Short mmCIF file of C-alpha atoms in Angstrom, two decimals:
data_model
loop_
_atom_site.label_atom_id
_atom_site.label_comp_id
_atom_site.label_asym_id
_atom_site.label_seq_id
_atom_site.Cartn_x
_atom_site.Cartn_y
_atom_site.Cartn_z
CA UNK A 1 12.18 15.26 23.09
CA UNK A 2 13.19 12.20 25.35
CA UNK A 3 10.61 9.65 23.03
CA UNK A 4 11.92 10.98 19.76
CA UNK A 5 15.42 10.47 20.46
CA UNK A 6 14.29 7.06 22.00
CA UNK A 7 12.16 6.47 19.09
CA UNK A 8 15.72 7.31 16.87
CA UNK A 9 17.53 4.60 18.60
CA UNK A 10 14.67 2.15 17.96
CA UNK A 11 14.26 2.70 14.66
CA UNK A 12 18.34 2.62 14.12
CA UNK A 13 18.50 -0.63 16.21
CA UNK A 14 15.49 -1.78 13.67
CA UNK A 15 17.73 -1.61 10.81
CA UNK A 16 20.58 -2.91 12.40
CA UNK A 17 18.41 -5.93 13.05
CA UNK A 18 17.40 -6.19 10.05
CA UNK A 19 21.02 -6.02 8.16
CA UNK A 20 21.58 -9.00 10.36
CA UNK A 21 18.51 -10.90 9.41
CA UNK A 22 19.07 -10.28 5.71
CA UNK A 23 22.76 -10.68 5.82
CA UNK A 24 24.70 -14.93 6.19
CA UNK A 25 25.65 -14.77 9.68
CA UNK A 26 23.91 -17.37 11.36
CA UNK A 27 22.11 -18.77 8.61
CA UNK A 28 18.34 -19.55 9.43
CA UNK A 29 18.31 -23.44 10.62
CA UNK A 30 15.52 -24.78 8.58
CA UNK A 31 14.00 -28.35 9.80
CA UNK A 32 12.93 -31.23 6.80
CA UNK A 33 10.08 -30.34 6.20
CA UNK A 34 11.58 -27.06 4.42
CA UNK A 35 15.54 -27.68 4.37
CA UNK A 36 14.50 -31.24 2.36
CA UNK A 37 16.34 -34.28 3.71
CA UNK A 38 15.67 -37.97 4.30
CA UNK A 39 13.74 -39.37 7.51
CA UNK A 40 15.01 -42.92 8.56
CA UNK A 41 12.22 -45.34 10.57
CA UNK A 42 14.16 -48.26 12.63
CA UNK A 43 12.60 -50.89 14.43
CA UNK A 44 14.33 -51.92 17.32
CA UNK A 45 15.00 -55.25 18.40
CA UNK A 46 14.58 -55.86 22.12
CA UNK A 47 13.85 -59.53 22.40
CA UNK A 48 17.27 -59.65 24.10
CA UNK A 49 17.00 -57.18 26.95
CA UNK A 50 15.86 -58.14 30.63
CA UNK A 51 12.20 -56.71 31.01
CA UNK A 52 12.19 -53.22 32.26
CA UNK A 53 14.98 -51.77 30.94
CA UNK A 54 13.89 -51.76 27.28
CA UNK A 55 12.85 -47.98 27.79
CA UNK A 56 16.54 -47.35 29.21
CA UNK A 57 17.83 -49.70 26.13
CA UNK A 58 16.39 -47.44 23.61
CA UNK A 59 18.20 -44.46 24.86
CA UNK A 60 21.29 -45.46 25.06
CA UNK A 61 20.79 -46.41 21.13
CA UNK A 62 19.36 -42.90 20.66
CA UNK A 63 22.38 -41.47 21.81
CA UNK A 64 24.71 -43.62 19.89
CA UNK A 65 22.63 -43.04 16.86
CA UNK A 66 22.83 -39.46 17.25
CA UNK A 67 26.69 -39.08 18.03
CA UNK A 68 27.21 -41.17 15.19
CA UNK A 69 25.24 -38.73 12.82
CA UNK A 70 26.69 -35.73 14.20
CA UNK A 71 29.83 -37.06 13.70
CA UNK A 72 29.03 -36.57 9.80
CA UNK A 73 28.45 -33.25 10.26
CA UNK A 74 24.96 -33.40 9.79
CA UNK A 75 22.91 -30.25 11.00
CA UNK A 76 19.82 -30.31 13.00
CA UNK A 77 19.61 -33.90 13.06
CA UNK A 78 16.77 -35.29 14.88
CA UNK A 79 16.74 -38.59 16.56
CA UNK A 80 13.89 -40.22 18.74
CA UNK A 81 12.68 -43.16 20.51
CA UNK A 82 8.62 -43.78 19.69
CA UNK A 83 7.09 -46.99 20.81
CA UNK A 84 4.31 -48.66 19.24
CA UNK A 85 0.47 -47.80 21.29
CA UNK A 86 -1.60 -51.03 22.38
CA UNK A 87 -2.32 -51.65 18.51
CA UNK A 88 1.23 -51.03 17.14
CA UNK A 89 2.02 -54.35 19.40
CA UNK A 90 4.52 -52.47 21.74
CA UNK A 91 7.29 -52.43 19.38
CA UNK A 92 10.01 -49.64 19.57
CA UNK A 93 11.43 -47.78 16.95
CA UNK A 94 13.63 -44.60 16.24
CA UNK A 95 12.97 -41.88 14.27
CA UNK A 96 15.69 -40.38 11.97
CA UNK A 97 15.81 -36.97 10.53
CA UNK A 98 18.18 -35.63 8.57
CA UNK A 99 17.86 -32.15 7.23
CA UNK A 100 19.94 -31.46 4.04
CA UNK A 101 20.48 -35.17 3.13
CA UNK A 102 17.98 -36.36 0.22
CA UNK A 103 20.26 -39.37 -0.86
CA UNK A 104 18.30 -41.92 1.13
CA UNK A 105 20.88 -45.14 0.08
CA UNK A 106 23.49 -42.58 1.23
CA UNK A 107 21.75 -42.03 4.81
CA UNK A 108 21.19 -45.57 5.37
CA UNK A 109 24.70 -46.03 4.62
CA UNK A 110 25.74 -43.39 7.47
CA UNK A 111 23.45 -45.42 9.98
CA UNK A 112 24.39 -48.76 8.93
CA UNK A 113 27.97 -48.06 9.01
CA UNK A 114 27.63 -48.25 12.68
CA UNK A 115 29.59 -51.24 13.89
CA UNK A 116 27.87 -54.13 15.81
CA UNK A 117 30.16 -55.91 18.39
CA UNK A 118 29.14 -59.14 19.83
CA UNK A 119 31.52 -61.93 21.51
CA UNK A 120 30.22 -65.20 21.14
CA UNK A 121 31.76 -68.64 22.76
CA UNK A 122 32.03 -71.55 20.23
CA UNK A 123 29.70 -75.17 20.12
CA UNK A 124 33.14 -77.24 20.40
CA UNK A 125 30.85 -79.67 19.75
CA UNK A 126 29.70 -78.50 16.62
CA UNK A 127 32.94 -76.88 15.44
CA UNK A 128 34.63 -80.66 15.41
CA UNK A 129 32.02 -81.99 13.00
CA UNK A 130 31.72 -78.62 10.78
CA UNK A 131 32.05 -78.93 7.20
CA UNK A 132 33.18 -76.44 4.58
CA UNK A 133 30.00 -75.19 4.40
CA UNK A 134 29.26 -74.52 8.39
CA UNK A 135 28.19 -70.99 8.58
CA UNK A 136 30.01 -69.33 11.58
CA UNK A 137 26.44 -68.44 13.06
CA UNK A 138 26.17 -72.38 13.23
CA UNK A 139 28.41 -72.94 15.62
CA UNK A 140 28.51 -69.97 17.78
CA UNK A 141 26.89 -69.16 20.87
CA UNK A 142 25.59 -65.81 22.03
CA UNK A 143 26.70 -64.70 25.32
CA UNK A 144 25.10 -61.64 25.59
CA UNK A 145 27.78 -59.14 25.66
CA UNK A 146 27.67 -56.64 22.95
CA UNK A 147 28.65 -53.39 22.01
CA UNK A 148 26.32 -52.18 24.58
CA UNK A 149 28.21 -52.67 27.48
CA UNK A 150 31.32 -50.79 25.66
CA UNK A 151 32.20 -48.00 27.40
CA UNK A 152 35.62 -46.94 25.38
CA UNK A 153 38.03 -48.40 22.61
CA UNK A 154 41.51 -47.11 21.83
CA UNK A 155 44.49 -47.92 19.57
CA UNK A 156 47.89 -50.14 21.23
CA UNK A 157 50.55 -51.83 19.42
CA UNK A 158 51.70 -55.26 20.07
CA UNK A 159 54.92 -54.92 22.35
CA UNK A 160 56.36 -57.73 20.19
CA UNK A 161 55.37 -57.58 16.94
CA UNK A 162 54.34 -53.84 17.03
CA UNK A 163 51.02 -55.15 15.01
CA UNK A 164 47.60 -52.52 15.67
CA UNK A 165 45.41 -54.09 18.16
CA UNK A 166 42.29 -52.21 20.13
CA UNK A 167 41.99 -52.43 23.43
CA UNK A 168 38.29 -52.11 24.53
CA UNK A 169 37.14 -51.49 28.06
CA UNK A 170 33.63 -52.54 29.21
CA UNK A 171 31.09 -51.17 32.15
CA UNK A 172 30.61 -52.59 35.31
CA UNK A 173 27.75 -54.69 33.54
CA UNK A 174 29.99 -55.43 31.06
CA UNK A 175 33.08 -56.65 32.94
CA UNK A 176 31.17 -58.70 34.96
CA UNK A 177 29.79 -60.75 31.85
CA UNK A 178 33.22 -60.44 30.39
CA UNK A 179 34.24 -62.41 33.51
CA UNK A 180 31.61 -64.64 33.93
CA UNK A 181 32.68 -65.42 30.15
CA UNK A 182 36.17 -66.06 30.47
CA UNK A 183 35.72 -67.74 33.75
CA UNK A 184 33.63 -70.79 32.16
CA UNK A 185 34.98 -71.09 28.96
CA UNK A 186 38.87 -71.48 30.39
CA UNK A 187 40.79 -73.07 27.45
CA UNK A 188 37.99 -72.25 24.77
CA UNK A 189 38.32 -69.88 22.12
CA UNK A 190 36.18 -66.76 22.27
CA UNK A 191 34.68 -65.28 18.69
CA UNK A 192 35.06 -61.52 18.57
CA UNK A 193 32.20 -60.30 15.47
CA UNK A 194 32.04 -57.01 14.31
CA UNK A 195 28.99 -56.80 11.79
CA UNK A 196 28.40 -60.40 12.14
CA UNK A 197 32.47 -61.13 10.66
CA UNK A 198 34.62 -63.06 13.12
CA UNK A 199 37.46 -60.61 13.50
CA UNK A 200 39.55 -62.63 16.30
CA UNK A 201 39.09 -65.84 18.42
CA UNK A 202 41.69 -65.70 21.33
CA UNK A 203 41.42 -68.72 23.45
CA UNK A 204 40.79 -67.64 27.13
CA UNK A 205 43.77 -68.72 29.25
CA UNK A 206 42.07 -67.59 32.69
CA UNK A 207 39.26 -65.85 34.00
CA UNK A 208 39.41 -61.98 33.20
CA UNK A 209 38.10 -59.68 35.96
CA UNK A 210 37.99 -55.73 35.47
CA UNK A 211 36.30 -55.72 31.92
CA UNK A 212 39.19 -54.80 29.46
CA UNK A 213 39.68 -56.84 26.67
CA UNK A 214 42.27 -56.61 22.99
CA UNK A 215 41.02 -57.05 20.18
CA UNK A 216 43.86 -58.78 17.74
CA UNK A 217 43.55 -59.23 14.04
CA UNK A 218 45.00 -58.40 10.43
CA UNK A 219 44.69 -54.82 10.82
CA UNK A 220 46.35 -52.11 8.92
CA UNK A 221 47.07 -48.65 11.61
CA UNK A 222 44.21 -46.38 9.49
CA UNK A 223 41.74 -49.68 9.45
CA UNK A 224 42.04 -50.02 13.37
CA UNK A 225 42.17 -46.51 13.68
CA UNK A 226 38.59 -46.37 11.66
CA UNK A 227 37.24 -49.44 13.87
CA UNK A 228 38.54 -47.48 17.14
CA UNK A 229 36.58 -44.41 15.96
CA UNK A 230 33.49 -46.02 15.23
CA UNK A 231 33.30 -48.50 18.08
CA UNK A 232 34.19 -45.05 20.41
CA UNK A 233 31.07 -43.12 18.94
CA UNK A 234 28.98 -45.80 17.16
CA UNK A 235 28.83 -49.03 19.30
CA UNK A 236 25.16 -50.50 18.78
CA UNK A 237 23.62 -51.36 22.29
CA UNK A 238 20.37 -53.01 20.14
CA UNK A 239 20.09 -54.47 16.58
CA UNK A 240 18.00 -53.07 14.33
CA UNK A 241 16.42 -52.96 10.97
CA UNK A 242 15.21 -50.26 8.44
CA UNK A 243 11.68 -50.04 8.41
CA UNK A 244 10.87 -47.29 5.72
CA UNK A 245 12.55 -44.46 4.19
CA UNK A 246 11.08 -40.78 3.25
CA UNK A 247 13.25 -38.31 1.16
CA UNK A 248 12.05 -34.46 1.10
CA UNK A 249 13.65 -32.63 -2.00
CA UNK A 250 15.31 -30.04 -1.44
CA UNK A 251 13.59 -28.10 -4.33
CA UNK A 252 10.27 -29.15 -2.31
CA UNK A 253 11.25 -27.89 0.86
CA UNK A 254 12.61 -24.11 -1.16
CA UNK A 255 8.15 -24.48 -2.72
CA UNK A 256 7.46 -24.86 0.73
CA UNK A 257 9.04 -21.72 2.06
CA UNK A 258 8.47 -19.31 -0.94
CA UNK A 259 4.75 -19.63 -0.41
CA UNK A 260 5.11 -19.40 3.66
CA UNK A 261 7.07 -16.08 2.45
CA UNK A 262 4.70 -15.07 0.09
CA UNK A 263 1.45 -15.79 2.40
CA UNK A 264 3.21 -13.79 5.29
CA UNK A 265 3.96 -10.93 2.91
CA UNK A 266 0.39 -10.69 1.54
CA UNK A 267 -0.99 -11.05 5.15
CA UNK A 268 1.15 -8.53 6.29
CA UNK A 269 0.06 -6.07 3.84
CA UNK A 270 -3.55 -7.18 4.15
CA UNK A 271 -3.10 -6.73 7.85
CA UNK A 272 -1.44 -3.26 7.75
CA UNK A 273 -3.67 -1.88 4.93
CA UNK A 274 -6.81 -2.46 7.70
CA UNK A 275 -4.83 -1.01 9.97
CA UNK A 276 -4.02 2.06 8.89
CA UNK A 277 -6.85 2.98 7.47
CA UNK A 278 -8.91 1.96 10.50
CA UNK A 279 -6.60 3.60 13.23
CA UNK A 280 -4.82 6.08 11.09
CA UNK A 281 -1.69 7.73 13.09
CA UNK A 282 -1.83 5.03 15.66
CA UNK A 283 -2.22 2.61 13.05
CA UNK A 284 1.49 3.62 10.74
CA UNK A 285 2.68 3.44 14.39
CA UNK A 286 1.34 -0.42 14.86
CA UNK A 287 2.92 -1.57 11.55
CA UNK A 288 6.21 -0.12 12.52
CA UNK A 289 6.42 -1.74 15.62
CA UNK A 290 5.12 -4.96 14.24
CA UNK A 291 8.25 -4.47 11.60
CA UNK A 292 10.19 -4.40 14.86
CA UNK A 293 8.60 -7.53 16.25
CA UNK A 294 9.23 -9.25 12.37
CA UNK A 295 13.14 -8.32 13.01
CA UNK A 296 13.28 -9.03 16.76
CA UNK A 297 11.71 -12.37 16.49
CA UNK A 298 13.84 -13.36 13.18
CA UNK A 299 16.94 -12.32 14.89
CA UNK A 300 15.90 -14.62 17.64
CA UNK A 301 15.38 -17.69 15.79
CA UNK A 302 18.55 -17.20 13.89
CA UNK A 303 20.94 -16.49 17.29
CA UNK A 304 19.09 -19.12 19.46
CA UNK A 305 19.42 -21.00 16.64
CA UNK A 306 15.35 -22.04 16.27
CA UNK A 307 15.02 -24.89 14.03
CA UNK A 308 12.09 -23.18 11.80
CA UNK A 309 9.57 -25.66 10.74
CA UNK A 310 6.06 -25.20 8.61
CA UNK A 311 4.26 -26.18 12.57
CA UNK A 312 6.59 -23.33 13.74
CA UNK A 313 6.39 -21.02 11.44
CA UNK A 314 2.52 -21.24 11.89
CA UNK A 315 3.08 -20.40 15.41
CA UNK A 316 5.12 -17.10 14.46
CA UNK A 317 2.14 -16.24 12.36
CA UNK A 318 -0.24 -16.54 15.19
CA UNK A 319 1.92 -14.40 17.56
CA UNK A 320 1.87 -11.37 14.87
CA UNK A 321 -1.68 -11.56 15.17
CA UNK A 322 -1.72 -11.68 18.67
CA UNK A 323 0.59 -8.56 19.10
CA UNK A 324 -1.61 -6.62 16.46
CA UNK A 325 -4.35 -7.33 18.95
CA UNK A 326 -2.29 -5.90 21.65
CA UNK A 327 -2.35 -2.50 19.87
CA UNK A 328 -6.07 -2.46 19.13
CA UNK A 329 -6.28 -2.90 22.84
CA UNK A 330 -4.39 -0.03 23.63
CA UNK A 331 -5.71 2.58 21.05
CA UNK A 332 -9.55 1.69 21.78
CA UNK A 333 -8.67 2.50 25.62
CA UNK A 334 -6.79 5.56 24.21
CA UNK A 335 -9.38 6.82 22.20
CA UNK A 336 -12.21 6.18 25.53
CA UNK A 337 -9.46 8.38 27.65
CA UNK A 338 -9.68 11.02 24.74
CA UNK A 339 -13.30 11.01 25.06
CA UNK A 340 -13.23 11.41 28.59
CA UNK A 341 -11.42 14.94 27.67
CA UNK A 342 -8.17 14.10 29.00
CA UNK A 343 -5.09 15.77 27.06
CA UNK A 344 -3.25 13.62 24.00
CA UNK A 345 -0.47 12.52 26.30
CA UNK A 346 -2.25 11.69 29.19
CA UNK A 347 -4.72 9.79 26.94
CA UNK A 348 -1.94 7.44 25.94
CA UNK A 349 -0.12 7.28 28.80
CA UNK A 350 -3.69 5.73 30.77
CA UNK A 351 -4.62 4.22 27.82
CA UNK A 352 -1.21 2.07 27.77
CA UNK A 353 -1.70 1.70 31.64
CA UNK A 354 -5.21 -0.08 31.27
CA UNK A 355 -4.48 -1.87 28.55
CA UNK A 356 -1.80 -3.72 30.15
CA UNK A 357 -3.51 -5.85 32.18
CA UNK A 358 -5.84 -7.66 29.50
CA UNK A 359 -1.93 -7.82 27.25
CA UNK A 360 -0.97 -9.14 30.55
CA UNK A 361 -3.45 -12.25 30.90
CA UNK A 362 -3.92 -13.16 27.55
CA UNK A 363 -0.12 -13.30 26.63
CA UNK A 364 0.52 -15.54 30.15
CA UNK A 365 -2.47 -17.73 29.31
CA UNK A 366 -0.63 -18.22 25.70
CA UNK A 367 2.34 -18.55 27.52
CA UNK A 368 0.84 -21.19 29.70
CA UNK A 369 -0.64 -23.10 26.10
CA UNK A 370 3.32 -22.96 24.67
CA UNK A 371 5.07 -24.44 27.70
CA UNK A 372 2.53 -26.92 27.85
CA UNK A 373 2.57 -27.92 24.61
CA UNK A 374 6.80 -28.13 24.41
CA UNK A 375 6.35 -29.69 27.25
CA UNK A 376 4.32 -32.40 26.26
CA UNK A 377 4.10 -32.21 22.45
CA UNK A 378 5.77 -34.23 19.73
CA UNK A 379 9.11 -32.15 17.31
CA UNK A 380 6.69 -30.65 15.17
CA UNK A 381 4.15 -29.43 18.14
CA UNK A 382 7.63 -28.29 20.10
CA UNK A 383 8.94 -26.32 16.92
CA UNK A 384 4.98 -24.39 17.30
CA UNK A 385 5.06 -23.92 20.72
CA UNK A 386 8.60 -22.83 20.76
CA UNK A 387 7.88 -19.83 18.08
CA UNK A 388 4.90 -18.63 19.60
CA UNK A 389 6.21 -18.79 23.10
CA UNK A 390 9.27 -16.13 21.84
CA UNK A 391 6.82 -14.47 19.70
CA UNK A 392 4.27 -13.48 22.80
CA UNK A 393 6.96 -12.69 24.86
CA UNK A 394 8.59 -10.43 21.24
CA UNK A 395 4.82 -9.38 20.99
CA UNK A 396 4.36 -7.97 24.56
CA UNK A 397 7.66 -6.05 24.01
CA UNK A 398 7.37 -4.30 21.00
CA UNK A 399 3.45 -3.38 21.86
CA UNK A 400 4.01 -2.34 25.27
CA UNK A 401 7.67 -0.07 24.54
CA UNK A 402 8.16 0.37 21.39
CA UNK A 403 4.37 1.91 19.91
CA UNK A 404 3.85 4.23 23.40
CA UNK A 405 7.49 5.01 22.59
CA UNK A 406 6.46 5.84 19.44
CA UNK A 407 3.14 7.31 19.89
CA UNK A 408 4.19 9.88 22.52
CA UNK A 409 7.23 10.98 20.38
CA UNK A 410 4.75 11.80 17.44
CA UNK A 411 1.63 13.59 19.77
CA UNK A 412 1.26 16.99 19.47
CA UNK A 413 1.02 18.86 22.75
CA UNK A 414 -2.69 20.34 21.85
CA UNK A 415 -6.01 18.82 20.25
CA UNK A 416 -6.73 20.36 16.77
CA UNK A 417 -9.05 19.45 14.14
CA UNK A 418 -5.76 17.52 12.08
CA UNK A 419 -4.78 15.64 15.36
CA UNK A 420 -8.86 14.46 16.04
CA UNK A 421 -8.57 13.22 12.89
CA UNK A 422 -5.35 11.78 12.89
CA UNK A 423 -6.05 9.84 16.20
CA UNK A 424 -9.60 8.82 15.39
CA UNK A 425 -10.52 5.87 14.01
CA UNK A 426 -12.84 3.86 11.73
CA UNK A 427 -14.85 5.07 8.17
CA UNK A 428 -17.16 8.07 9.68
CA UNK A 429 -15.36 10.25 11.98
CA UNK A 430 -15.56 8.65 15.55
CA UNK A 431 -12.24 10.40 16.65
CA UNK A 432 -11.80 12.33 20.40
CA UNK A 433 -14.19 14.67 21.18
CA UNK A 434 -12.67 18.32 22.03
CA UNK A 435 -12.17 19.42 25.51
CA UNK A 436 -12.45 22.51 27.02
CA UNK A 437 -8.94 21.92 28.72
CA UNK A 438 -7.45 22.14 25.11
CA UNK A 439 -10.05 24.89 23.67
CA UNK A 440 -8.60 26.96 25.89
#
């Protein structure tokens, strides 16, 4: 009586499980490759940074890249550093996915938004003999302080003239350029650029120690305000350029999961089909409890949230067929303990208990495979190892608890000619042998 009211709760939890799979909370987070969206390539212009801290360069910009994109509200995003091998030259790029965005001019115009803040000293030199058509670039010097060293930017008013201006505070690296800066160019102007436009060219009075700065222009309050924002979250540490685009459709992506859903349904019938007509009994009780892994692992993905890829939803294939080879383990040692003449219940019971410990290595040496793999593994190998690593551990759940759950709540108490059937397996009759125990 204790299984069958266990095996009531299961089965109730089952469907509660799957109302919320079916239902909208937590919609399923579906990556590019199936959501459709555009993937950005950037190359990454390092020339400028000291050796050795190119790696350290690159993610900083990753960061800024990817608080600037979430700031859009993008889901999922996905944002990474790859560097070129010895025949790409060395060169470092970044990688830019974005799921649900298939307007590439629109994406680029997200990323490129970003400001770029540089403060340059002028040529004086030059700037006496410029002509109309001097290009500011001409007669500007780089200093090396940039947006980079920007640690935070915020909106004050002009005590006088109560005119916007932003006050911008630099890093310890940053101050100390700022003040090497200010402390040889006494009496010069300073060019503040933002996207390569002079914005404001204060003339440096004295040397300025402690890294805060004001930047003072034409600006209207929701103009500075915008600039404030976007310098706080979108500051480029490195230039860079767009290298290629790729847009997924959307209506791609939707091909791409109807036939994932139609293969796993087919397989799943395929699968359960052999089953049951190969282990019978025990069999209807594997295909429930691999409904129960279906629902358990969905649930997962959707309340982690699991970023469900084609690579990962290939792993959660695999680990189906790894748990349905968890319950041929069991019922094959069942059906040796039947043979041995032991009762129904005991049968199970030992053949669960010797079963475990083959379920037990194989799932740890797939465990092993999917940590090692995330571990070392590029997004798409992570979103594989990440599904079957939750789908073993799923797998080695619903095989272990939920079929001897099952299975004992459905066993009859004595061996007849209906339960030797029901509990035997394959096309001739190889089913338990009877004992004298239950021929009593």
């Amino acid at each position: 009586m204790k299984f069958r009211i266990l095996s009531i709760v299961i089965l109730l939890l089952g469907a509660g499980l799957g109302y919320f799979v079916h239902s909208n909370w937590y919609p399923f987070s579906l990556g590019l490759d199936l959501a459709g969206g555009t993937e950005l390539i950037y190359t990454a212009d390092v020339s400028q940074v000291k050796e050795g801290e190119a790696d350290e360069a690159m993610e900083t910009l990753r960061d800024v890249i990817e608080r600037r994109v979430n700031l859009f509200g993008v889901s999922e995003p996905v944002v990474q550093v790859e560097r070129g091998g010895a025949f790409g030259g060395g060169s470092f790029r970044l990688r830019v996915e974005l799921p649900g965005i298939t307007d590439v001019e629109e994406a680029v115009k997200r990323i490129g938004e970003t400001p770029s803040l540089e403060f340059k000293t002028v040529r004086l030199d030059l700037a006496a003999s410029s002509t109309a058509s001097t290009t500011p670039e001409e007669i500007l010097a780089s200093t090396g302080l940039t947006g980079r060293y920007l640690e935070r930017a915020e909106l004050i008013f002009d005590q006088t003239l109560g005119a916007p201006q932003i006050s911008i505070q630099f890093n310890s690296e940053g101050a100390e350029l700022f003040e090497k800066i200010t402390t040889e160019h006494v009496g010069e102007p300073v060019a503040i650029l933002l996207d390569g436009e002079v914005i404001s060219s204060p003339v440096v009075n004295e040397p300025i120690s402690g890294g805060k700065a004001v930047i003072s222009g034409q600006f209207a309050i929701e103009e500075a305000r915008t600039l404030v924002r976007n310098l706080n979250y979108g500051a480029l540490p490195l230039p860079i350029a767009l290298a290629g685009t790729q847009s997924i459709g959307a209506s791609l992506g939707s091909d791409a999961v109807n036939a994932g859903m139609i293969a796993g349904l087919f397989g799943f019938a395929a699968l359960s089909l052999f089953i049951i007509l190969w282990y019978r009994l025990p069999g209807i009780i594997a295909v429930l409890a691999l409904v129960l892994y279906v629902l358990i692992s969905l649930a997962a993905f959707k309340f982690i949230p699991v970023t469900l890829t084609a690579a990962g939803i290939a792993g959660f294939i695999l680990s189906i067929g790894m748990a349905v080879d968890a319950n041929v383990l069991i019922f094959e040692r069942t059906k040796e303990e039947l043979r041995k003449g032991k009762p129904l219940h005991d049968a199970i019971t030992e053949g669960f208990h010797r079963a475990w410990l083959s379920i037990r290595d194989s799932n740890i040496s797939s465990l092993i495979t999917a940590l090692v793999l995330f571990w070392l593994g590029t997004s798409a190998v992570k979103g594989f190892a990440l599904t079957l690593g939750l789908g073993v551990l799923v797998s080695m759940f619903t095989a272990i608890t939920v079929s001897r759950t099952f299975l004992l709540a459905v066993a009859p108490s004595s061996l007849g000619n209906a339960t030797r059937f029901l509990f035997g397996s394959g096309a001739t009759n190889s089913g338990p042998q009877s004992n004298n125990n239950n021929s009593k």
